Coordinates of C-alpha atoms and ligand atoms in Angstrom, one line a residue:
Chain A
X1 CA 0.0 0.0 0.0
X2 CA 1.4 3.4 -1.0
X3 CA 0.6 5.8 1.8
X4 CA 1.6 9.3 1.4
X5 CA -0.8 11.8 3.0
X6 CA -0.1 11.0 6.6
X7 CA 3.0 8.9 6.5
X8 CA 5.5 10.8 8.5
X9 CA 6.9 9.7 11.8
X10 CA 7.2 13.1 13.0
X11 CA 5.1 16.1 12.1
X12 CA 7.9 18.6 12.4
X13 CA 10.0 19.7 9.4
X14 CA 12.8 17.3 10.0
X15 CA 10.4 14.4 10.0
X16 CA 8.8 15.6 6.9
X17 CA 12.0 16.2 5.0
X18 CA 13.2 12.7 5.9
X19 CA 10.1 11.4 4.3
X20 CA 10.9 13.2 1.0
X21 CA 9.2 16.5 2.0
X22 CA 9.6 19.6 -0.1
X23 CA 11.2 17.6 -3.0
X24 CA 8.0 18.1 -4.9
X25 CA 8.3 21.8 -4.5
X26 CA 11.9 21.7 -5.6
X27 CA 10.9 19.9 -8.8
X28 CA 8.0 22.4 -9.3
X29 CA 10.4 25.3 -9.0
X30 CA 12.5 23.8 -11.8
X31 CA 9.4 23.7 -14.1
X32 CA 7.5 26.3 -16.0
X33 CA 4.1 27.0 -14.3
X34 CA 2.2 25.8 -17.4
X35 CA 4.0 22.5 -17.2
X36 CA 3.1 22.1 -13.5
X37 CA -0.6 22.5 -14.5
X38 CA -0.1 20.0 -17.3
X39 CA 1.3 17.5 -14.8
X40 CA -1.6 17.9 -12.4
X41 CA -4.0 17.5 -15.3
X42 CA -2.2 14.3 -16.3
X43 CA -2.5 13.0 -12.7
X44 CA -6.2 13.0 -13.0
X45 CA -6.5 14.5 -9.5
X46 CA -10.0 15.3 -8.5
X47 CA -10.9 17.7 -5.7
X48 CA -11.4 16.1 -2.3
X49 CA -13.7 18.9 -1.0
X50 CA -16.8 17.0 -2.0
X51 CA -17.6 17.8 -5.6
X52 CA -14.7 15.9 -7.2
X53 CA -13.9 18.6 -9.8
X54 CA -10.8 18.0 -11.8
X55 CA -8.1 20.1 -10.1
X56 CA -5.9 20.7 -13.2
X57 CA -8.9 22.0 -15.1
X58 CA -9.8 24.5 -12.4
X59 CA -6.2 25.6 -12.3
X60 CA -6.2 26.2 -16.0
X61 CA -9.2 28.6 -15.6
X62 CA -7.5 30.5 -12.9
X63 CA -4.2 30.6 -14.8
X64 CA -5.9 31.8 -17.9
X65 CA -7.3 34.9 -16.2
X66 CA -5.1 37.9 -16.9
X67 CA -5.8 39.6 -13.6
X68 CA -3.2 39.7 -10.8
X69 CA -2.6 39.3 -8.0
X70 CA -4.0 35.8 -7.7
X71 CA -4.7 34.0 -4.4
X72 CA -4.5 30.5 -3.2
X73 CA -7.0 29.5 -0.6
X74 CA -6.9 26.3 1.3
X75 CA -10.4 25.2 2.4
X76 CA -9.9 23.8 5.9
X77 CA -13.4 24.6 7.1
X78 CA -14.2 20.8 7.3
X79 CA -17.7 21.1 8.7
X80 CA -19.4 18.2 7.1
X81 CA -20.6 16.0 10.0
X82 CA -18.9 12.6 10.0
X83 CA -15.7 14.0 8.5
X84 CA -12.3 14.4 10.3
X85 CA -9.8 13.9 7.5
X86 CA -8.5 17.4 6.9
X87 CA -8.0 17.8 10.6
X88 CA -5.7 14.8 10.6
X89 CA -3.5 16.4 7.8
X90 CA -3.5 19.8 9.6
X91 CA -2.5 18.3 12.9
X92 CA -0.3 15.3 11.9
X93 CA 1.4 16.5 8.7
X94 CA 1.0 20.2 8.3
X95 CA 4.0 20.5 6.0
X96 CA 2.4 18.4 3.3
X97 CA -0.3 21.0 3.0
X98 CA 2.1 23.9 3.1
X99 CA 4.2 22.3 0.3
X100 CA 1.0 21.6 -1.7
X101 CA 0.0 25.3 -1.4
X102 CA 3.4 26.4 -2.5
X103 CA 3.2 24.2 -5.6
X104 CA -0.2 25.7 -6.4
X105 CA 1.2 29.1 -5.9
X106 CA 4.1 28.4 -8.3
X107 CA 1.6 27.1 -10.9
X108 CA -0.6 30.1 -10.7
X109 CA 2.0 32.7 -9.9
X110 CA 0.3 33.7 -6.7
X111 CA 2.2 35.4 -3.9
X112 CA -0.2 35.1 -1.1
X113 CA -2.3 32.2 0.3
X114 CA -4.8 31.8 3.1
X115 CA -5.8 28.8 5.1
X116 CA -9.4 29.1 6.1
X117 CA -9.5 27.0 9.3
X118 CA -12.7 26.2 11.0
X119 CA -13.1 27.8 14.4
X120 CA -13.7 24.5 16.1
X121 CA -10.1 23.5 15.4
X122 CA -8.1 25.8 17.7
X123 CA -5.3 23.2 18.2
X124 CA -4.9 23.0 14.5
X125 CA -4.2 26.7 14.4
X126 CA -1.2 26.5 16.8
X127 CA 0.2 23.5 14.9
X128 CA -0.1 25.3 11.5
X129 CA 1.4 28.5 12.8
X130 CA 4.4 26.6 14.2
X131 CA 4.8 24.8 10.9
X132 CA 4.5 27.9 8.9
X133 CA 7.2 29.5 11.0
X134 CA 9.5 26.5 10.4
X135 CA 8.9 26.6 6.7
X136 CA 9.7 30.3 6.5
X137 CA 12.9 29.6 8.5
X138 CA 14.0 27.0 6.0
X139 CA 13.2 29.1 3.0
X140 CA 10.2 27.0 1.8
X141 CA 8.1 30.1 2.2
X142 CA 9.0 33.8 2.0
X143 CA 10.8 36.1 -0.3
X144 CA 13.1 33.8 -2.2
X145 CA 11.9 30.3 -1.9
X146 CA 14.7 27.7 -2.1
X147 CA 16.8 30.3 -3.9
X148 CA 14.5 30.4 -6.9
X149 CA 13.4 34.0 -6.5
X150 CA 9.8 32.9 -6.0
X151 CA 7.8 34.8 -3.4
X152 CA 4.9 33.2 -1.4
X153 CA 3.5 33.4 2.1
X154 CA 0.5 31.9 3.9
X155 CA -1.7 33.3 6.6
X156 CA -4.2 31.3 8.7
X157 CA -7.7 32.7 9.0
X158 CA -9.8 31.2 11.8
X159 CA -13.5 30.8 11.1
X160 CA -16.1 31.2 13.8
X161 CA -18.6 28.4 13.5
X162 CA -20.6 28.4 10.2
X163 CA -20.9 25.3 8.1
X164 CA -21.8 27.3 5.0
X165 CA -18.4 28.9 5.0
X166 CA -17.1 25.6 3.6
X167 CA -18.9 26.6 0.4
X168 CA -16.2 28.5 -1.6
X169 CA -17.9 31.8 -2.2
X170 CA -19.3 32.0 1.3
X171 CA -15.7 31.3 2.5
X172 CA -14.4 34.1 0.4
X173 CA -17.0 36.5 1.8
X174 CA -16.1 35.4 5.3
X175 CA -12.4 35.9 4.6
X176 CA -13.3 39.4 3.5
X177 CA -14.8 40.0 6.9
X178 CA -18.4 39.7 5.7
X179 CA -21.3 37.5 6.7
X180 CA -20.6 34.0 5.3
X181 CA -23.3 33.9 2.7
X182 CA -22.7 32.4 -0.8
X183 CA -22.3 34.6 -3.9
X184 CA -24.0 34.1 -7.1
X185 CA -22.0 32.1 -9.7
X186 CA -20.8 33.1 -12.2
X187 CA -18.5 34.8 -11.8
X188 CA -16.6 31.9 -10.4
X189 CA -13.8 32.4 -7.9
X190 CA -11.2 31.4 -10.5
X191 CA -12.0 34.7 -12.2
X192 CA -13.4 36.9 -9.5
X193 CA -12.8 35.6 -5.9
X194 CA -11.1 37.2 -3.0
X195 CA -11.2 41.0 -3.4
X196 CA -12.4 40.4 -7.0
X197 CA -9.2 38.6 -7.9
X198 CA -8.6 35.2 -9.5
X199 CA -8.7 32.8 -6.6
X200 CA -8.0 29.1 -6.4
X201 CA -10.0 27.4 -3.6
X202 CA -8.8 23.9 -2.9
X203 CA -9.5 21.4 -0.2
X204 CA -6.8 20.4 2.3
X205 CA -6.7 16.9 1.1
X206 CA -6.6 18.0 -2.6
X207 CA -3.6 20.2 -1.9
X208 CA -1.9 17.4 0.2
X209 CA -1.9 15.2 -3.0
X210 CA 0.3 17.7 -4.9
X211 CA 3.7 17.0 -3.3
X212 CA 3.6 13.4 -4.3
X213 CA 2.4 14.2 -7.8
X214 CA 5.2 16.6 -8.2
X215 CA 7.9 14.4 -6.6
X216 CA 6.9 11.0 -8.2
X217 CA 5.3 12.3 -11.3
X218 CA 1.8 12.0 -12.7
X219 CA 2.7 8.6 -14.3
X220 CA 3.3 7.1 -10.9
X221 CA 0.2 8.7 -9.4
X222 CA -2.3 7.3 -11.9
X223 CA -1.2 3.8 -11.0
X224 CA -2.8 4.3 -7.6
X225 CA -6.5 3.9 -7.0
X226 CA -9.1 3.9 -9.7
X227 CA -8.0 4.8 -13.3
X228 CA -10.9 7.2 -13.6
X229 CA -10.2 8.8 -10.3
X230 CA -6.6 8.1 -9.2
X231 CA -4.8 8.4 -5.9
X232 CA -5.4 7.6 -2.4
X233 CA -8.4 8.9 -0.4
X234 CA -8.8 9.5 3.3
X235 CA -11.8 7.8 4.7
X236 CA -13.0 8.8 8.2
X237 CA -15.0 6.0 9.6
X238 CA -17.4 6.6 12.5
X239 CA -20.4 5.0 14.3
X240 CA -20.9 1.4 15.2
X241 CA -17.7 -0.2 14.0
X242 CA -15.1 -2.1 16.1
X243 CA -12.3 0.2 15.0
X244 CA -13.5 3.7 14.0
X245 CA -10.8 6.0 12.8
X246 CA -9.2 7.4 9.7
X247 CA -8.1 5.1 6.9
X248 CA -6.0 6.0 3.9
X249 CA -6.9 3.7 1.0
X250 CA -6.8 3.7 -2.7
X251 CA -9.8 5.5 -4.3
X252 CA -12.3 2.8 -5.3
X253 CA -11.9 0.6 -2.3
X254 CA -15.3 -0.9 -1.6
X255 CA -17.5 0.1 1.4
X256 CA -17.4 -3.5 2.4
X257 CA -13.6 -3.5 2.6
X258 CA -13.7 -0.2 4.6
X259 CA -16.3 -1.4 7.1
X260 CA -15.4 -5.0 7.5
X261 CA -11.8 -5.3 6.2
X262 CA -10.4 -2.1 7.8
X263 CA -12.7 -1.0 10.5
X264 CA -13.2 -4.4 12.0
X265 CA -16.9 -4.8 11.2
X266 CA -19.9 -3.9 13.2
X267 CA -19.4 -3.5 16.9
X268 CA -20.6 -6.1 19.4
X269 CA -21.5 -8.7 16.8
X270 CA -24.5 -6.7 15.6
X271 CA -25.6 -6.4 12.0
X272 CA -25.2 -3.5 9.6
X273 CA -28.4 -1.5 9.1
X274 CA -27.3 1.5 7.1
X275 CA -24.3 3.5 6.0
X276 CA -23.9 7.1 5.0
X277 CA -20.9 7.1 2.6
X278 CA -19.8 10.7 2.4
X279 CA -20.7 12.9 5.3
X280 CA -24.2 13.8 6.4
X281 CA -25.2 15.4 3.1
X282 CA -24.7 12.1 1.3
X283 CA -27.9 10.0 1.1
X284 CA -27.9 6.9 3.2
X285 CA -27.3 3.4 1.6
X286 CA -28.7 0.1 2.7
X287 CA -26.5 -3.0 3.5
X288 CA -26.9 -4.5 0.0
X289 CA -25.1 -1.5 -1.5
X290 CA -21.8 -2.0 0.3
X291 CA -20.0 -3.6 -2.6
X292 CA -19.9 -0.2 -4.1
X293 CA -16.4 1.1 -4.9
X294 CA -15.8 4.4 -3.2
X295 CA -15.1 6.8 -6.0
X296 CA -17.0 9.8 -7.3
X297 CA -18.8 7.9 -10.1
X298 CA -19.7 4.6 -8.5
X299 CA -21.2 6.1 -5.4
X300 CA -23.3 8.4 -7.5
X301 CA -24.6 5.4 -9.4
X302 CA -26.0 4.1 -6.1
X303 CA -28.0 7.3 -5.6
X304 CA -25.6 8.9 -3.1
X305 CA -22.3 10.7 -3.3
X306 CA -18.7 10.3 -2.3
X307 CA -18.8 13.8 -0.7
X308 CA -16.2 14.1 1.9
X309 CA -15.7 10.3 2.2
X310 CA -16.9 10.3 5.8
X311 CA -18.3 6.8 6.3
X312 CA -21.0 6.7 9.1
X313 CA -22.0 3.2 10.1
X314 CA -25.2 2.3 11.9
X315 CA -26.1 -1.1 13.5
X316 CA -29.4 -2.8 13.6
X317 CA -30.4 -1.1 16.8
X318 CA -30.2 2.4 15.4
X319 CA -33.3 4.5 15.0
X320 CA -33.2 5.9 11.5
X321 CA -35.9 8.5 12.2
X322 CA -33.8 9.9 15.1
X323 CA -30.7 10.1 12.8
X324 CA -32.8 11.9 10.1
X325 CA -34.2 14.3 12.7
X326 CA -30.8 15.1 14.0
X327 CA -29.4 15.6 10.5
X328 CA -32.2 18.1 9.7
X329 CA -31.6 19.9 13.0
X330 CA -28.1 20.5 11.6
X331 CA -29.3 21.7 8.2
X332 CA -31.9 24.0 9.7
X333 CA -29.4 25.6 12.0
X334 CA -26.7 26.0 9.3
X335 CA -28.9 27.3 6.6
X336 CA -27.5 30.8 6.1
X337 CA -31.0 32.3 5.6
X338 CA -30.2 33.9 2.3
X339 CA -32.8 32.0 0.2
X340 CA -36.3 31.0 1.1
X341 CA -36.5 27.4 -0.1
X342 CA -33.6 26.4 2.0
X343 CA -34.4 28.5 5.1
X344 CA -38.1 27.6 5.2
X345 CA -37.7 24.1 3.7
X346 CA -35.1 22.9 6.2
X347 CA -37.2 24.2 9.0
X348 CA -40.3 22.4 7.8
X349 CA -38.4 19.2 7.3
X350 CA -36.9 19.3 10.8
X351 CA -40.3 20.0 12.3
X352 CA -42.0 17.1 10.6
X353 CA -39.2 14.7 11.5
X354 CA -39.4 15.9 15.1
X355 CA -43.0 15.2 15.4
X356 CA -42.6 11.8 13.8
X357 CA -39.9 11.0 16.2
X358 CA -41.9 12.1 19.2
X359 CA -44.9 10.1 18.2
X360 CA -46.9 13.0 16.9
X361 CA -46.6 12.1 13.3
X362 CA -49.6 12.4 11.1
X363 CA -50.9 10.5 8.2
X364 CA -49.6 12.2 5.0
X365 CA -46.4 13.3 6.8
X366 CA -44.2 11.1 4.6
X367 CA -45.8 12.6 1.5
X368 CA -45.2 16.0 2.9
X369 CA -41.5 15.3 3.6
X370 CA -41.1 14.3 0.0
X371 CA -43.0 17.3 -1.4
X372 CA -41.0 19.7 0.7
X373 CA -37.7 18.0 -0.3
X374 CA -38.6 18.1 -4.0
X375 CA -39.4 21.8 -3.6
X376 CA -36.0 22.5 -2.1
X377 CA -34.0 20.4 -4.5
X378 CA -32.7 22.5 -7.4
X379 CA -34.3 25.7 -6.1
X380 CA -31.8 26.9 -3.7
X381 CA -29.0 29.4 -4.0
X382 CA -26.3 26.9 -3.1
X383 CA -26.1 23.2 -2.6
X384 CA -26.7 23.2 1.2
X385 CA -30.4 22.9 0.7
X386 CA -29.9 20.1 -1.9
X387 CA -27.9 18.2 0.6
X388 CA -30.7 18.4 3.2
X389 CA -33.4 17.4 0.6
X390 CA -31.5 14.5 -0.8
X391 CA -30.6 13.3 2.7
X392 CA -34.3 13.1 3.6
X393 CA -35.2 11.5 0.4
X394 CA -32.5 8.9 0.9
X395 CA -33.8 8.0 4.4
X396 CA -37.3 7.6 3.0
X397 CA -36.2 5.6 0.0
X398 CA -34.6 2.9 2.0
X399 CA -36.4 3.0 5.4
X400 CA -39.9 4.1 4.6
X401 CA -41.5 1.3 6.7
X402 CA -39.6 2.5 9.8
X403 CA -41.1 6.0 9.4
X404 CA -44.5 4.5 8.9
X405 CA -44.0 2.4 12.0
X406 CA -43.1 5.5 14.0
X407 CA -46.3 7.3 12.9
X408 CA -48.5 4.3 13.8
X409 CA -46.9 3.0 17.0
X410 CA -44.1 5.3 18.0
X411 CA -40.4 4.6 18.3
X412 CA -39.5 0.9 18.7
X413 CA -35.9 1.6 19.7
X414 CA -34.3 2.2 23.0
X415 CA -32.0 5.1 23.8
X416 CA -29.0 5.5 21.4
X417 CA -26.4 4.3 23.9
X418 CA -27.5 0.7 23.8
X419 CA -23.9 -0.2 23.7
X420 CA -23.0 1.5 26.9
X421 CA -23.9 1.2 30.6
X422 CA -25.3 4.4 31.9
X423 CA -24.2 5.3 35.3
X424 CA -26.6 7.9 36.4
X425 CA -25.9 9.8 39.5
Chain B
X1 CA -4.7 58.2 16.0
X2 CA -5.5 57.9 19.7
X3 CA -4.7 54.8 21.6
X4 CA -7.3 52.2 22.4
X5 CA -7.8 51.9 26.2
X6 CA -10.7 49.5 25.8
X7 CA -8.3 46.7 24.9
X8 CA -5.7 45.2 27.2
X9 CA -2.0 45.7 26.0
X10 CA -1.8 42.0 25.1
X11 CA -4.9 42.2 22.9
X12 CA -3.7 45.4 21.3
X13 CA -0.4 43.8 20.4
X14 CA -2.3 40.9 18.7
X15 CA -4.5 43.3 16.9
X16 CA -1.4 45.1 15.5
X17 CA -0.1 41.7 14.2
X18 CA -3.5 41.0 12.6
X19 CA -3.6 44.3 10.8
X20 CA -0.4 43.5 9.1
X21 CA -1.8 40.3 7.5
X22 CA -4.9 41.8 5.9
X23 CA -5.5 44.7 3.5
X24 CA -7.1 47.7 5.2
X25 CA -10.8 47.7 5.9
X26 CA -13.2 44.9 6.7
X27 CA -11.0 41.9 6.1
X28 CA -9.3 41.9 9.5
X29 CA -12.7 41.9 11.2
X30 CA -13.1 38.2 12.0
X31 CA -9.7 37.8 13.7
X32 CA -10.2 41.1 15.5
X33 CA -13.6 39.8 16.9
X34 CA -11.8 36.7 18.1
X35 CA -9.3 38.8 20.0
X36 CA -12.0 41.0 21.4
X37 CA -14.1 38.1 22.5
X38 CA -11.1 36.7 24.4
X39 CA -10.3 40.1 25.9
X40 CA -13.8 41.0 27.0
X41 CA -15.0 37.5 27.7
X42 CA -17.9 37.9 25.2
X43 CA -18.9 40.4 22.5
X44 CA -20.6 42.9 24.7
X45 CA -21.6 46.2 23.1
X46 CA -18.4 47.9 24.3
X47 CA -16.4 45.1 22.6
X48 CA -18.1 45.6 19.3
X49 CA -17.7 49.4 19.6
X50 CA -14.0 49.0 20.4
X51 CA -13.4 46.8 17.4
X52 CA -15.3 49.2 15.2
X53 CA -13.2 52.1 16.4
X54 CA -10.0 50.2 16.0
X55 CA -10.7 49.1 12.4
X56 CA -12.4 52.3 11.6
X57 CA -15.6 50.5 10.5
X58 CA -19.2 51.5 11.1
X59 CA -20.6 49.7 14.2
X60 CA -23.3 48.2 12.0
X61 CA -20.8 46.5 9.8
X62 CA -19.1 44.9 12.9
X63 CA -22.4 43.8 14.3
X64 CA -23.6 42.4 11.0
X65 CA -20.6 40.1 10.8
X66 CA -20.5 39.3 14.5
X67 CA -24.0 38.0 14.6
X68 CA -23.6 35.6 11.7
X69 CA -21.2 33.2 13.3
X70 CA -22.2 30.9 16.1
X71 CA -18.9 31.0 17.9
X72 CA -19.1 34.7 18.6
X73 CA -21.0 35.0 21.9
X74 CA -23.5 37.8 22.5
X75 CA -24.2 37.1 26.1
X76 CA -22.1 36.5 29.1
X77 CA -21.0 33.0 29.6
X78 CA -19.9 30.9 32.5
X79 CA -16.2 30.4 33.4
X80 CA -16.0 27.4 31.1
X81 CA -17.8 26.9 27.8
X82 CA -18.8 23.3 26.9
X83 CA -19.5 22.5 23.3
X84 CA -21.1 19.1 23.3
X85 CA -21.4 17.4 19.9
X86 CA -24.7 15.7 19.4
X87 CA -24.5 15.3 15.6
X88 CA -25.2 11.9 14.2
X89 CA -21.9 10.0 14.8
X90 CA -21.9 11.1 18.4
X91 CA -25.7 10.8 18.7
X92 CA -25.7 7.1 17.9
X93 CA -23.0 6.5 20.6
X94 CA -25.0 8.2 23.3
X95 CA -24.6 11.9 23.1
X96 CA -28.2 12.5 24.0
X97 CA -27.7 10.8 27.3
X98 CA -24.7 13.0 28.0
X99 CA -26.8 16.0 27.3
X100 CA -29.4 14.8 29.9
X101 CA -26.6 14.3 32.4
X102 CA -25.3 17.9 32.0
X103 CA -28.9 19.1 32.4
X104 CA -29.5 17.0 35.5
X105 CA -26.2 17.5 37.2
X106 CA -25.3 21.0 36.5
X107 CA -28.6 22.5 35.6
X108 CA -27.4 23.2 32.1
X109 CA -29.8 23.7 29.2
X110 CA -28.4 24.3 25.7
X111 CA -27.6 28.0 25.3
X112 CA -27.6 28.6 29.0
X113 CA -25.2 29.0 31.9
X114 CA -25.3 27.0 35.2
X115 CA -26.6 28.9 38.2
X116 CA -23.1 28.9 39.8
X117 CA -21.7 30.5 36.6
X118 CA -19.2 27.6 36.3
X119 CA -20.4 26.2 32.9
X120 CA -22.2 27.3 29.8
X121 CA -23.5 24.7 27.4
X122 CA -23.6 24.9 23.6
X123 CA -24.7 22.1 21.3
X124 CA -22.1 21.5 18.6
X125 CA -22.5 20.1 15.2
X126 CA -19.5 17.8 14.7
X127 CA -16.2 18.9 16.0
X128 CA -14.2 16.5 13.9
X129 CA -13.9 13.8 16.5
X130 CA -16.5 11.4 15.2
X131 CA -14.1 8.6 15.2
X132 CA -13.8 8.7 18.9
X133 CA -17.1 10.1 19.9
X134 CA -19.1 11.1 21.8
X135 CA -17.0 14.2 22.0
X136 CA -17.0 17.7 23.5
X137 CA -14.8 20.8 23.6
X138 CA -14.4 22.5 26.9
X139 CA -13.0 25.9 26.2
X140 CA -10.2 24.9 23.7
X141 CA -9.7 21.3 25.0
X142 CA -11.1 18.4 23.1
X143 CA -12.4 15.4 25.1
X144 CA -13.4 12.2 23.4
X145 CA -14.7 8.7 24.1
X146 CA -17.2 10.2 26.6
X147 CA -19.7 8.2 28.5
X148 CA -21.8 9.0 31.5
X149 CA -18.9 8.4 33.9
X150 CA -16.1 10.1 31.9
X151 CA -18.0 13.2 31.2
X152 CA -18.4 13.9 34.9
X153 CA -14.8 13.1 35.6
X154 CA -13.6 15.4 32.9
X155 CA -15.8 18.3 34.0
X156 CA -14.6 18.0 37.6
X157 CA -11.3 19.4 36.3
X158 CA -12.9 22.7 35.3
X159 CA -13.7 24.9 38.2
Ligands
LIG1 C1 -22.6 23.7 1.9 C2 -21.3 23.4 1.4 C3 -20.3 23.1 2.3 C4 -19.0 22.8 1.9 N1 -18.0 22.5 2.8 C5 -16.7 22.3 2.4 C6 -15.7 22.0 3.3 O1 -15.9 22.0 4.5 N2 -14.5 21.8 2.9 C7 -14.2 21.8 1.5 O2 -13.0 21.6 1.1 N3 -15.1 22.0 0.6 C8 -16.4 22.3 1.0 N4 -17.4 22.5 0.1 C9 -17.0 22.6 -1.4 C10 -16.4 23.9 -1.8 O3 -17.4 24.8 -2.2 C11 -15.4 23.8 -2.9 O4 -16.0 23.1 -3.9 C12 -14.1 23.0 -2.5 O5 -13.5 23.6 -1.5 C13 -13.2 23.0 -3.7 O6 -12.0 22.3 -3.4 P1 -11.6 21.0 -4.3 O7 -11.7 21.4 -5.7 O8 -10.2 20.8 -3.9 O9 -12.4 19.9 -3.9 C14 -18.7 22.8 0.5 C15 -19.7 23.1 -0.4 C16 -21.0 23.4 0.0 C17 -22.0 23.7 -1.0
LIG2 S1 -20.4 13.9 14.9 FE1 -19.6 14.4 16.9 S2 -17.6 14.9 16.4 FE2 -18.4 14.5 14.4

């Protein structure tokens, strides 16, 4: 297995250099910017922030815009519930991210970058800041990077608790000191982003793939993972598995291998009931779908999405209505309020799910859930509302009887912590 | 420009650093609000006013940004702020029970402060510790693998 995202013994600069760190940047510095973009295109790298957009193509757009200065933004807002992969890179191997950003800066001739770090990761901020200082000290950042004459520096911007700021235009507004609401696209950030300048927004994990691509070359990179979607992927696995945690595996590894092969199977000898494959916005899948390879295309064919790759596993004692209700509490709270279908729709969905969970559900509520969801889908300003709607439709598609049962007879499940002994005092 | 007696010297030094990293104007607002919140304890009206004066922005602008984000606090909090994650991965491992315990033991309802002013409770939406949930942040410290017993043990360390 070729690990490369987290594989350092020691997160400081020495440890990273020993593992081949900053050799990718050295190679990038010896190349023309256009050739770096070519190499990234050849690597087939697709963005790890959720949408899977080809990174090289996005770079071409930004490089093609004549305006300067250009900015590199690292999206470290990781707010998708069930996801803790970017955090691991930030805390365990910050230099791989810094090197990746410097490569991007070289390719796009940018001189300034920002890491937009979510407010809930205060520890990450200290680690990043220490790493940035180390990198400046060694000339990997600053006025004359590795003697090449290239200039580039990175600042850390701490968010303050808003899921929507993970959306790239909301993130840019937030970085400008405004309310974190999305902007209308087009113009896209690659043409008009931060302060109206061409801006490349990439996810932490995306950027962390660049040092390897630069060091080993695209030809090596495409041998890993799935031919249509190469590379390794970080899979955060949570919920009812024996060994929850973060797994770095080739793109296209099946859900079955992730849940049973890597994470030790379902906890306490129970059965798998459902799995959310890519963070809370990804529609739930039933057990018979777990032979699905985890890549952008295959998961979509199953009616869900790879999203963040956050695999959330539920055993046969889990109440799906409760899960759905909690998911919608999240979307309702995090809807930025800018557009009505999302603001009102998520609030309706939450209220209906709440009454179903608390045995006040009415006949026709399931139809209502579907109607409201369909009215949200495709009608919102940004994809947050779509995520909420497709999550609800997913729960209904695969677990309709359970919702009906709740409306008729109430919740058949005990408290969630059936695996723990409660010591009440 | 006059000096800014509203801020402590430490906070002022940090604000100066922040100013260097951003172009003039609104961009430095979020980090400045973080500093003000730490300095004043919460974003009381004087804090917002001080930030507005420091960055030479209208108070409305400062308020508009400050009220959008959930981590900026607009009321006084207890000495320790608990952010308990109850999102799905933590939920299915018992986060609701923990919420009940905090309510029963410390009189803490979400959004409120305990009568002895020791704790404030906020419900969080995933704090990136789903792999070792249920989890909570107390101030800046992350605590994971919580159960009914451990949550009480952990909180005993915060006075
Ligand atoms: C509601 C919403 C939340 C998002 N949250 C994140 C996030 O936390 N992190 C992230 O990298 N991308 C997030 N995205 C995707 C970004 O808009 C953007 O596509 C991504 O950062 C691009 O990076 P990539 O090309 O490297 O994937 C989110 C999108 C939406 C609509
Ligand atoms: S769901 Fe609780 S930390 Fe992610």
